[in-house]
């Protein structure tokens, strides 16, 4: 029998072991070091980072012409052509923020090409071309490739009154200035002198150079500031305990606004970076915390990552509340490097970005057979591609030869594959004159550092990464075209397990595929490989052969659009020089595949049109209807149009989607962006539906052209885009062939897939148009190793 003393000793020992075990991570020096490393690597491998760049044949298009593009997709972690994703979505977005054309490219070794026709129904204005893989949507809309273009309709201007009013309003308020301040590392800390970056922009989003001063709340001047370039600059600032600060602008004069300085925190960390040295990055970490003899409190972990890959990590100890170190640049690839400081408990405390430029871009050059040409004359061009050491490179490049002149002489910001991939793709918000930061100009390097202080962001949240288990990505990687969904009982949100599903491609294919749903009613057809847009028929039966089930297709959540097309409209010389004709946009042609017998009623009591861009911000269709329909109340699991009639009977209205009865969940499963309108019927209007319409009717009509019918579902599937061939005329000057028709091509040559040989060379021939002017040759491309390069030069064409 164990004595009481012995039992007490054993219990005490057990408690000590238990407490020691519970606190083990705090005493094990490498625990958080390994935890952060392993979780970061697992996260970035599970949700890979990709970058997309589109080279366009030009920036301005006249209706009737064609927009040509070449797509490059890069794996950010490996900085090589991406081989993970097969599908790339390319969209044209109107000034009303609507996707009006979309193409699906089949990527081959991270590349593809396509074209959009510029229909004569398009309005003059700024448009957006956007490109992304499905996986890229996990990081949000700021991470997708986008570029503004201008489309011109010289004969007709389809600007609406709404657009014109917005343009005028923006013109009046364009002198207003928004000034924001950004502490180095993320926060100001009391008693620690820090860099305080700032950025001043007007309502057009354009940088405005400013000068000003910083004051305490009581009006004491403590610092001054002056922008370096494009409204951005940096000043030194030492916040004191318990004081609040504000800034005023002296130049430009007349601005009376007081701008708030971020409030300093009482205790914290600050990271300082000096990136001016060629070979090393100097880093200093400071804190005002008191540690006593707590080794964990004195510990910090420093991580440096680029594109989802860690290139430097270290466990460091404070000496007199300060840490100084140098990190060699040699092993860090070109691009933005994220430096993050974690405390001894593995919590991120501050972050700073720096740019490393190894100058390992492709060196692209050309040789023309002449210095100048005549109209319709043949041009012979030699392309030569080398690496940074001067050796020949096999590369896949795209070439555009275009007229330099613009119809509207308002310059759009130029970009190229280098500035887009290594800078814009990792920064939230628009970067003005981004190619400047890659020039050899004396201040370019310092200005780039200021840019990173004011506009830097990261594609992920450390809180997501440091979870014990990493959640699966919302948007998976696509390696083919697939159709998937869920079968439910008709009028009930109950899974129709083991239902049979038959997929038929109409049009010329008539291919048929069959499958059976699983226990949750889910089905999928994978490995589909079809071109262009196809009509698709899904036919389904319950396991006993009945049609009383319905299909709900899986569709991705819309993540919104970053686009402010109205801001530059008033600058457009077309608007300035010509009177605006408020001609409504032509109506879209009716889809012959959509049946006309959806309606049993003549007129609805209320119609809610989903044509305003703000509807895309709603999560569900019923959420969008809240407050817009008198008498309609919407709950989590249902809705009601009129007040309760009976305690026993259901108060649910009849839900219809394209004339087919469904449930509340069936309506909620629809994407808001697929809805054209919702029609509401009450009382006598709903009587035609008999007892089913006794509580009213909510009739949803989609705009994608598919409709519900018992036992089947028709819709259109986006297949892979089939690129057109760029037409290259051949002129025989001696015989004067083809001289009867004026050749007004502004893009005289476009070839998206030019491959250089083992000597790094490729040869091109084409004929000039009848335009006598300066022409620009633009060549961009990527090597097998992922090196990218850009080149542009001009030559002159004279009248023959």
Coordinates of N, CA, C and O in Angstrom, one line a residue, residues 400-550:
X400 N 4.2 42.3 -81.8 CA 3.1 43.2 -82.3 C 3.8 44.4 -83.0 O 4.8 44.9 -82.4
X401 N 3.4 44.7 -84.2 CA 3.8 45.9 -84.9 C 2.6 46.8 -85.1 O 1.7 46.4 -85.8
X402 N 2.6 48.0 -84.5 CA 1.4 48.8 -84.5 C 1.7 50.2 -84.8 O 2.9 50.7 -84.5
X403 N 0.8 51.0 -85.3 CA 0.9 52.4 -85.5 C 1.0 53.1 -84.2 O 0.2 52.8 -83.3
X404 N 1.9 54.0 -84.1 CA 2.2 54.7 -82.9 C 1.1 55.7 -82.5 O 0.7 55.9 -81.4
X405 N 0.4 56.3 -83.5 CA -0.6 57.4 -83.3 C -1.8 56.8 -82.7 O -2.2 55.7 -82.9
X406 N -2.5 57.7 -81.9 CA -3.7 57.3 -81.2 C -4.9 58.2 -81.7 O -4.6 59.4 -82.0
X407 N -6.1 57.7 -81.7 CA -7.2 58.5 -82.1 C -7.5 59.5 -81.0 O -7.7 60.7 -81.2
X408 N -7.4 59.0 -79.7 CA -7.6 59.8 -78.6 C -6.2 60.0 -77.9 O -5.7 59.0 -77.4
X409 N -5.7 61.2 -77.9 CA -4.3 61.4 -77.4 C -4.3 61.6 -75.9 O -3.9 62.6 -75.4
X410 N -4.8 60.6 -75.2 CA -4.8 60.5 -73.8 C -4.0 59.3 -73.4 O -4.4 58.2 -73.6
X411 N -2.8 59.4 -72.9 CA -1.9 58.2 -72.7 C -2.5 57.3 -71.6 O -2.9 57.8 -70.5
X412 N -2.5 56.0 -71.9 CA -2.8 55.1 -70.8 C -1.5 54.6 -70.3 O -0.5 54.6 -70.9
X413 N -1.5 54.2 -69.0 CA -0.3 53.8 -68.4 C 0.3 52.5 -69.1 O -0.4 51.6 -69.3
X414 N 1.5 52.6 -69.5 CA 2.2 51.5 -70.1 C 2.7 50.5 -69.1 O 3.1 50.8 -68.0
X415 N 2.6 49.2 -69.6 CA 3.1 48.1 -68.7 C 3.8 47.1 -69.7 O 3.6 47.1 -70.9
X416 N 4.6 46.3 -69.1 CA 5.2 45.2 -69.9 C 5.2 43.9 -69.0 O 4.8 44.0 -67.8
X417 N 5.7 42.9 -69.5 CA 5.7 41.6 -68.8 C 6.6 41.6 -67.6 O 6.3 41.0 -66.6
X418 N 7.7 42.5 -67.6 CA 8.6 42.5 -66.5 C 7.9 43.3 -65.3 O 7.8 42.8 -64.2
X419 N 7.4 44.5 -65.6 CA 6.8 45.3 -64.5 C 5.5 44.6 -64.0 O 5.2 44.8 -62.8
X420 N 4.8 43.9 -64.9 CA 3.5 43.3 -64.4 C 3.8 42.1 -63.6 O 3.2 42.0 -62.5
X421 N 4.7 41.2 -64.0 CA 5.0 40.0 -63.3 C 5.7 40.2 -61.9 O 5.3 39.6 -60.9
X422 N 6.7 41.1 -61.9 CA 7.5 41.3 -60.7 C 7.0 42.4 -59.8 O 7.5 42.5 -58.7
X423 N 6.1 43.3 -60.3 CA 5.7 44.4 -59.4 C 4.2 44.4 -59.3 O 3.6 44.2 -58.2
X424 N 3.5 44.7 -60.4 CA 2.0 44.9 -60.3 C 1.3 43.7 -59.7 O 0.3 43.8 -59.0
X425 N 1.7 42.5 -60.1 CA 1.1 41.3 -59.6 C 1.1 41.1 -58.1 O 0.3 40.3 -57.6
X426 N 2.0 41.8 -57.4 CA 2.2 41.6 -56.0 C 1.7 42.8 -55.2 O 2.0 42.9 -54.0
X427 N 1.1 43.8 -55.9 CA 0.8 45.0 -55.2 C -0.7 45.3 -55.4 O -1.2 45.2 -56.5
X428 N -1.4 45.7 -54.3 CA -2.8 46.1 -54.4 C -2.9 47.5 -54.9 O -2.2 48.4 -54.5
X429 N -3.8 47.7 -55.9 CA -4.1 49.0 -56.4 C -3.2 49.3 -57.6 O -2.3 48.6 -58.0
X430 N -3.6 50.3 -58.3 CA -2.9 50.7 -59.6 C -1.6 51.3 -59.3 O -1.4 52.2 -58.4
X431 N -0.6 51.0 -60.1 CA 0.7 51.6 -60.1 C 0.9 52.5 -61.3 O 0.9 52.0 -62.4
X432 N 1.1 53.8 -61.0 CA 1.4 54.7 -62.1 C 2.8 54.5 -62.7 O 3.7 54.4 -61.9
X433 N 2.9 54.6 -64.0 CA 4.2 54.5 -64.7 C 5.1 53.5 -64.1 O 6.3 53.7 -63.7
X434 N 4.6 52.2 -64.1 CA 5.3 51.2 -63.4 C 6.6 50.8 -64.1 O 7.5 50.3 -63.4
X435 N 6.8 51.0 -65.4 CA 8.0 50.7 -66.0 C 9.2 51.6 -65.6 O 10.4 51.2 -65.7
X436 N 8.9 52.8 -65.0 CA 9.9 53.7 -64.5 C 10.8 53.0 -63.5 O 12.0 53.2 -63.4
X437 N 10.2 52.1 -62.6 CA 10.9 51.5 -61.5 C 12.0 50.5 -62.0 O 12.8 50.0 -61.2
X438 N 12.0 50.2 -63.3 CA 13.0 49.2 -63.8 C 14.0 49.9 -64.7 O 14.8 49.3 -65.4
X439 N 14.0 51.3 -64.7 CA 15.0 52.0 -65.5 C 16.2 52.2 -64.6 O 16.3 51.9 -63.4
X440 N 17.2 52.8 -65.3 CA 18.5 53.1 -64.6 C 18.6 54.5 -64.1 O 19.6 55.0 -63.7
X441 N 17.4 55.2 -64.0 CA 17.4 56.5 -63.5 C 17.8 56.5 -62.0 O 17.5 55.6 -61.3
X442 N 18.5 57.6 -61.6 CA 19.2 57.7 -60.3 C 18.2 57.4 -59.2 O 18.6 56.7 -58.2
X443 N 17.0 58.0 -59.2 CA 16.1 57.9 -58.1 C 15.2 56.7 -58.1 O 14.4 56.5 -57.2
X444 N 15.2 55.9 -59.2 CA 14.2 54.9 -59.4 C 14.2 53.9 -58.3 O 13.1 53.4 -57.8
X445 N 15.4 53.5 -57.8 CA 15.4 52.5 -56.8 C 14.8 53.0 -55.5 O 14.1 52.3 -54.8
X446 N 15.1 54.3 -55.1 CA 14.6 54.8 -53.9 C 13.1 55.0 -54.0 O 12.3 54.8 -53.0
X447 N 12.6 55.4 -55.2 CA 11.2 55.6 -55.4 C 10.4 54.3 -55.3 O 9.3 54.3 -54.8
X448 N 11.1 53.2 -55.8 CA 10.5 51.9 -55.7 C 10.3 51.5 -54.2 O 9.3 50.9 -53.8
X449 N 11.3 51.8 -53.4 CA 11.2 51.5 -52.0 C 10.0 52.2 -51.3 O 9.3 51.7 -50.5
X450 N 9.9 53.5 -51.7 CA 8.7 54.3 -51.2 C 7.4 53.7 -51.6 O 6.4 53.7 -50.9
X451 N 7.4 53.3 -52.9 CA 6.1 52.7 -53.4 C 5.8 51.5 -52.6 O 4.6 51.3 -52.2
X452 N 6.7 50.6 -52.2 CA 6.5 49.4 -51.4 C 6.0 49.8 -50.0 O 5.3 49.0 -49.4
X453 N 6.4 50.9 -49.5 CA 6.0 51.4 -48.2 C 4.5 51.8 -48.2 O 3.8 51.8 -47.2
X454 N 4.1 52.3 -49.4 CA 2.8 52.9 -49.4 C 1.7 52.0 -50.1 O 0.5 52.1 -49.7
X455 N 2.1 51.1 -50.9 CA 1.1 50.3 -51.6 C 1.3 48.8 -51.4 O 0.6 48.0 -52.0
X456 N 2.2 48.4 -50.6 CA 2.5 47.0 -50.5 C 1.4 46.2 -49.8 O 0.6 46.8 -49.0
X457 N 1.2 45.0 -50.2 CA 0.2 44.1 -49.6 C 0.7 42.7 -49.7 O 1.6 42.4 -50.3
X458 N -0.1 41.8 -49.0 CA 0.3 40.4 -49.2 C -1.0 39.6 -49.6 O -2.1 40.0 -49.3
X459 N -0.8 38.5 -50.3 CA -2.0 37.8 -50.9 C -2.7 36.9 -49.9 O -3.6 36.3 -50.2
X460 N -2.1 36.8 -48.7 CA -2.7 35.8 -47.7 C -2.6 36.5 -46.3 O -2.0 37.5 -46.1
X461 N -3.3 35.9 -45.4 CA -3.3 36.3 -44.0 C -2.6 35.3 -43.2 O -2.9 34.1 -43.3
X462 N -1.7 35.7 -42.3 CA -0.9 34.8 -41.5 C -1.9 34.0 -40.6 O -1.6 32.8 -40.2
X463 N -3.0 34.6 -40.2 CA -3.9 33.9 -39.3 C -4.4 32.6 -40.0 O -4.7 31.6 -39.4
X464 N -4.6 32.7 -41.3 CA -5.1 31.5 -42.1 C -4.0 30.5 -42.2 O -4.3 29.2 -42.1
X465 N -2.8 30.9 -42.3 CA -1.6 30.0 -42.4 C -1.3 29.2 -41.1 O -1.0 28.0 -41.1
X466 N -1.4 30.0 -40.0 CA -1.0 29.4 -38.7 C -2.1 28.6 -38.0 O -1.9 28.3 -36.8
X467 N -3.2 28.3 -38.6 CA -4.2 27.5 -38.1 C -3.6 26.1 -37.9 O -2.7 25.6 -38.7
X468 N -4.1 25.3 -36.9 CA -3.6 24.0 -36.7 C -3.9 23.1 -38.0 O -3.0 22.3 -38.3
X469 N -5.0 23.3 -38.6 CA -5.3 22.6 -39.9 C -5.6 23.6 -40.9 O -6.4 24.5 -40.7
X470 N -5.1 23.4 -42.1 CA -5.3 24.4 -43.2 C -6.6 24.0 -44.0 O -6.7 22.8 -44.5
X471 N -7.5 24.9 -44.1 CA -8.8 24.6 -44.8 C -8.5 24.4 -46.3 O -7.6 25.0 -46.8
X472 N -9.3 23.5 -46.9 CA -9.1 23.3 -48.4 C -9.5 24.6 -49.1 O -10.3 25.4 -48.6
X473 N -8.9 24.9 -50.2 CA -9.2 26.1 -51.0 C -10.6 26.1 -51.5 O -11.1 25.1 -51.9
X474 N -11.2 27.3 -51.5 CA -12.5 27.4 -52.1 C -12.5 27.1 -53.6 O -13.4 26.5 -54.1
X475 N -11.5 27.6 -54.3 CA -11.4 27.4 -55.7 C -10.2 26.5 -56.0 O -9.0 26.8 -55.8
X476 N -10.5 25.3 -56.6 CA -9.5 24.4 -56.9 C -8.8 24.6 -58.2 O -9.2 25.4 -59.0
X477 N -7.7 23.9 -58.4 CA -6.9 24.0 -59.7 C -7.7 23.2 -60.7 O -8.2 22.1 -60.5
X478 N -7.8 23.8 -61.9 CA -8.5 23.1 -63.0 C -7.5 22.5 -64.0 O -6.7 23.3 -64.5
X479 N -7.7 21.3 -64.3 CA -6.9 20.6 -65.3 C -7.6 20.3 -66.6 O -7.1 19.7 -67.5
X480 N -9.0 20.5 -66.5 CA -9.8 20.2 -67.7 C -11.1 21.0 -67.5 O -11.3 21.7 -66.6
X481 N -12.1 20.7 -68.4 CA -13.4 21.3 -68.3 C -14.3 20.2 -67.5 O -14.2 19.0 -67.9
X482 N -15.0 20.7 -66.6 CA -15.9 19.7 -65.9 C -17.3 20.3 -65.6 O -17.4 21.6 -65.6
X483 N -18.2 19.5 -65.5 CA -19.6 19.9 -65.1 C -20.0 19.1 -63.9 O -19.9 17.8 -63.9
X484 N -20.4 19.7 -62.9 CA -20.8 19.0 -61.6 C -22.0 19.7 -61.0 O -22.3 20.9 -61.3
X485 N -22.6 19.0 -60.0 CA -23.7 19.6 -59.4 C -24.3 18.6 -58.4 O -23.7 17.7 -57.9
X486 N -25.5 18.9 -58.0 CA -26.2 18.1 -57.0 C -27.7 17.9 -57.4 O -28.3 18.8 -57.9
X487 N -28.2 16.7 -57.2 CA -29.6 16.4 -57.5 C -30.4 16.4 -56.2 O -29.9 15.8 -55.2
X488 N -31.5 17.1 -56.2 CA -32.4 17.1 -55.0 C -33.8 16.7 -55.4 O -34.2 16.7 -56.6
X489 N -34.5 16.4 -54.4 CA -36.0 16.1 -54.6 C -36.7 17.3 -55.1 O -36.4 18.4 -54.7
X490 N -37.6 17.1 -56.0 CA -38.4 18.2 -56.5 C -39.2 18.9 -55.4 O -39.9 18.2 -54.6
X491 N -39.0 20.2 -55.3 CA -39.7 21.0 -54.3 C -39.1 20.8 -52.9 O -39.6 21.5 -51.9
X492 N -38.1 20.0 -52.7 CA -37.5 19.7 -51.4 C -36.0 19.7 -51.5 O -35.5 19.1 -52.5
X493 N -35.3 20.3 -50.5 CA -33.9 20.3 -50.6 C -33.3 19.0 -49.9 O -32.6 19.0 -48.9
X494 N -33.7 17.9 -50.5 CA -33.3 16.6 -50.0 C -32.5 15.9 -51.1 O -32.9 15.8 -52.3
X495 N -31.3 15.4 -50.8 CA -30.5 14.8 -51.8 C -31.1 13.6 -52.5 O -31.7 12.8 -51.8
X496 N -31.0 13.6 -53.8 CA -31.5 12.5 -54.6 C -30.4 11.5 -54.9 O -29.7 11.6 -55.9
X497 N -30.1 10.6 -53.9 CA -29.0 9.7 -54.0 C -29.2 8.7 -55.1 O -30.4 8.3 -55.4
X498 N -28.1 8.3 -55.7 CA -28.2 7.2 -56.8 C -29.0 7.5 -58.0 O -29.4 6.6 -58.7
X499 N -29.3 8.8 -58.2 CA -30.0 9.2 -59.4 C -29.1 9.1 -60.6 O -27.9 9.2 -60.5
X500 N -29.7 8.7 -61.7 CA -28.9 8.6 -63.0 C -28.9 9.9 -63.7 O -29.9 10.7 -63.8
X501 N -27.7 10.3 -64.3 CA -27.6 11.6 -65.0 C -26.9 11.3 -66.3 O -26.0 10.5 -66.4
X502 N -27.5 11.9 -67.4 CA -27.0 11.7 -68.7 C -26.7 13.1 -69.3 O -27.5 14.0 -69.3
X503 N -25.5 13.2 -69.8 CA -25.0 14.5 -70.4 C -24.9 14.3 -71.9 O -24.2 13.4 -72.4
X504 N -25.5 15.2 -72.6 CA -25.5 15.2 -74.1 C -25.0 16.6 -74.6 O -25.5 17.6 -74.2
X505 N -24.0 16.5 -75.4 CA -23.5 17.8 -76.1 C -24.3 17.8 -77.4 O -24.2 17.0 -78.3
X506 N -25.1 18.9 -77.6 CA -25.8 19.1 -78.8 C -24.9 19.6 -79.9 O -23.8 19.3 -79.9
X507 N -25.4 20.4 -80.8 CA -24.6 20.9 -81.9 C -24.1 19.7 -82.7 O -24.7 18.7 -82.9
X508 N -22.8 19.8 -83.2 CA -22.3 18.8 -84.1 C -21.8 17.6 -83.4 O -21.6 16.6 -84.1
X509 N -21.6 17.6 -82.1 CA -20.9 16.5 -81.5 C -21.9 15.4 -81.1 O -21.7 14.2 -81.4
X510 N -23.0 15.7 -80.4 CA -23.9 14.7 -79.9 C -23.3 13.6 -79.1 O -23.7 12.5 -79.1
X511 N -22.2 14.0 -78.4 CA -21.5 13.0 -77.5 C -22.4 12.9 -76.3 O -23.0 13.8 -75.8
X512 N -22.4 11.6 -75.8 CA -23.3 11.3 -74.6 C -22.4 10.7 -73.5 O -21.6 9.8 -73.8
X513 N -22.6 11.2 -72.2 CA -21.9 10.6 -71.1 C -22.9 10.3 -70.0 O -23.9 11.0 -69.9
X514 N -22.7 9.3 -69.2 CA -23.6 8.9 -68.2 C -22.9 8.7 -66.9 O -21.7 8.3 -66.8
X515 N -23.6 9.0 -65.8 CA -23.0 8.7 -64.5 C -24.2 8.5 -63.5 O -25.4 8.7 -63.8
X516 N -23.8 8.2 -62.2 CA -24.8 8.0 -61.2 C -24.4 8.9 -60.0 O -23.2 8.9 -59.6
X517 N -25.4 9.5 -59.3 CA -25.1 10.4 -58.2 C -24.6 9.5 -57.0 O -25.0 8.4 -56.8
X518 N -23.8 10.2 -56.1 CA -23.4 9.5 -54.9 C -24.5 9.6 -53.8 O -25.6 10.1 -54.1
X519 N -24.2 9.3 -52.6 CA -25.2 9.3 -51.5 C -25.7 10.7 -51.2 O -26.7 10.9 -50.6
X520 N -24.9 11.7 -51.5 CA -25.2 13.1 -51.2 C -25.9 13.7 -52.4 O -26.1 15.0 -52.4
X521 N -26.1 13.0 -53.5 CA -26.8 13.5 -54.7 C -25.8 14.2 -55.6 O -26.2 14.9 -56.6
X522 N -24.5 14.1 -55.3 CA -23.5 14.8 -56.1 C -23.1 14.0 -57.4 O -23.1 12.8 -57.3
X523 N -22.9 14.7 -58.4 CA -22.4 14.1 -59.7 C -21.4 15.0 -60.4 O -21.3 16.2 -60.1
X524 N -20.6 14.4 -61.2 CA -19.6 15.2 -62.0 C -19.2 14.5 -63.3 O -19.2 13.3 -63.3
X525 N -18.9 15.3 -64.3 CA -18.4 14.8 -65.5 C -17.1 15.6 -65.7 O -17.0 16.8 -65.9
X526 N -16.0 14.8 -65.7 CA -14.6 15.4 -65.8 C -13.9 15.0 -67.1 O -14.4 14.2 -67.8
X527 N -12.8 15.7 -67.3 CA -12.0 15.4 -68.5 C -12.6 15.8 -69.8 O -12.3 15.3 -70.9
X528 N -13.6 16.8 -69.8 CA -14.2 17.3 -71.0 C -13.2 18.2 -71.8 O -12.5 19.0 -71.2
X529 N -13.2 18.0 -73.1 CA -12.3 18.8 -73.9 C -13.0 19.2 -75.2 O -13.0 18.5 -76.2
X530 N -13.7 20.4 -75.2 CA -14.4 20.9 -76.3 C -14.1 22.3 -76.6 O -13.7 23.1 -75.7
X531 N -14.3 22.7 -77.8 CA -14.0 24.1 -78.2 C -15.3 24.9 -78.4 O -16.4 24.3 -78.7
X532 N -15.2 26.2 -78.2 CA -16.2 27.2 -78.4 C -17.4 26.9 -77.4 O -17.3 26.1 -76.5
X533 N -18.5 27.7 -77.5 CA -19.6 27.6 -76.6 C -20.6 26.5 -77.1 O -20.9 26.5 -78.3
X534 N -21.0 25.6 -76.2 CA -21.8 24.5 -76.7 C -23.1 24.5 -75.9 O -23.2 24.9 -74.8
X535 N -24.1 24.0 -76.6 CA -25.4 23.7 -76.0 C -25.4 22.3 -75.3 O -25.0 21.3 -75.9
X536 N -25.8 22.3 -74.1 CA -25.6 21.1 -73.3 C -27.0 20.7 -72.7 O -27.8 21.6 -72.3
X537 N -27.3 19.4 -72.7 CA -28.5 18.9 -72.1 C -28.2 17.9 -71.1 O -27.5 16.9 -71.3
X538 N -28.7 18.1 -69.9 CA -28.6 17.2 -68.8 C -30.0 16.5 -68.6 O -31.0 17.2 -68.4
X539 N -30.1 15.2 -68.6 CA -31.3 14.5 -68.4 C -31.1 13.6 -67.1 O -30.0 12.9 -67.0
X540 N -32.0 13.6 -66.2 CA -31.8 12.9 -65.0 C -33.1 12.2 -64.5 O -34.3 12.7 -64.8
X541 N -33.0 11.1 -63.9 CA -34.1 10.3 -63.3 C -33.7 9.9 -61.9 O -32.5 9.6 -61.6
X542 N -34.7 9.7 -61.1 CA -34.5 9.2 -59.8 C -34.1 7.7 -59.9 O -34.2 7.1 -61.0
X543 N -33.7 7.1 -58.8 CA -33.3 5.7 -58.9 C -34.4 4.7 -59.3 O -34.2 3.6 -59.7
X544 N -35.7 5.2 -59.2 CA -36.8 4.4 -59.6 C -37.3 4.9 -61.0 O -38.4 4.5 -61.4
X545 N -36.6 5.8 -61.6 CA -36.9 6.2 -63.0 C -37.9 7.3 -63.1 O -38.4 7.6 -64.2
X546 N -38.2 8.1 -62.0 CA -39.1 9.2 -62.1 C -38.3 10.5 -62.3 O -37.2 10.6 -62.1
X547 N -39.1 11.5 -62.8 CA -38.5 12.8 -63.1 C -38.7 13.8 -62.0 O -38.4 15.0 -62.2
X548 N -39.2 13.4 -60.9 CA -39.5 14.4 -59.8 C -38.2 14.8 -59.0 O -38.2 14.8 -57.8
X549 N -37.2 15.1 -59.7 CA -35.9 15.6 -59.1 C -35.4 16.8 -59.9 O -35.9 17.0 -61.1
X550 N -34.6 17.6 -59.4 CA -34.0 18.7 -60.1 C -32.5 18.8 -59.9 O -32.0 18.3 -58.9

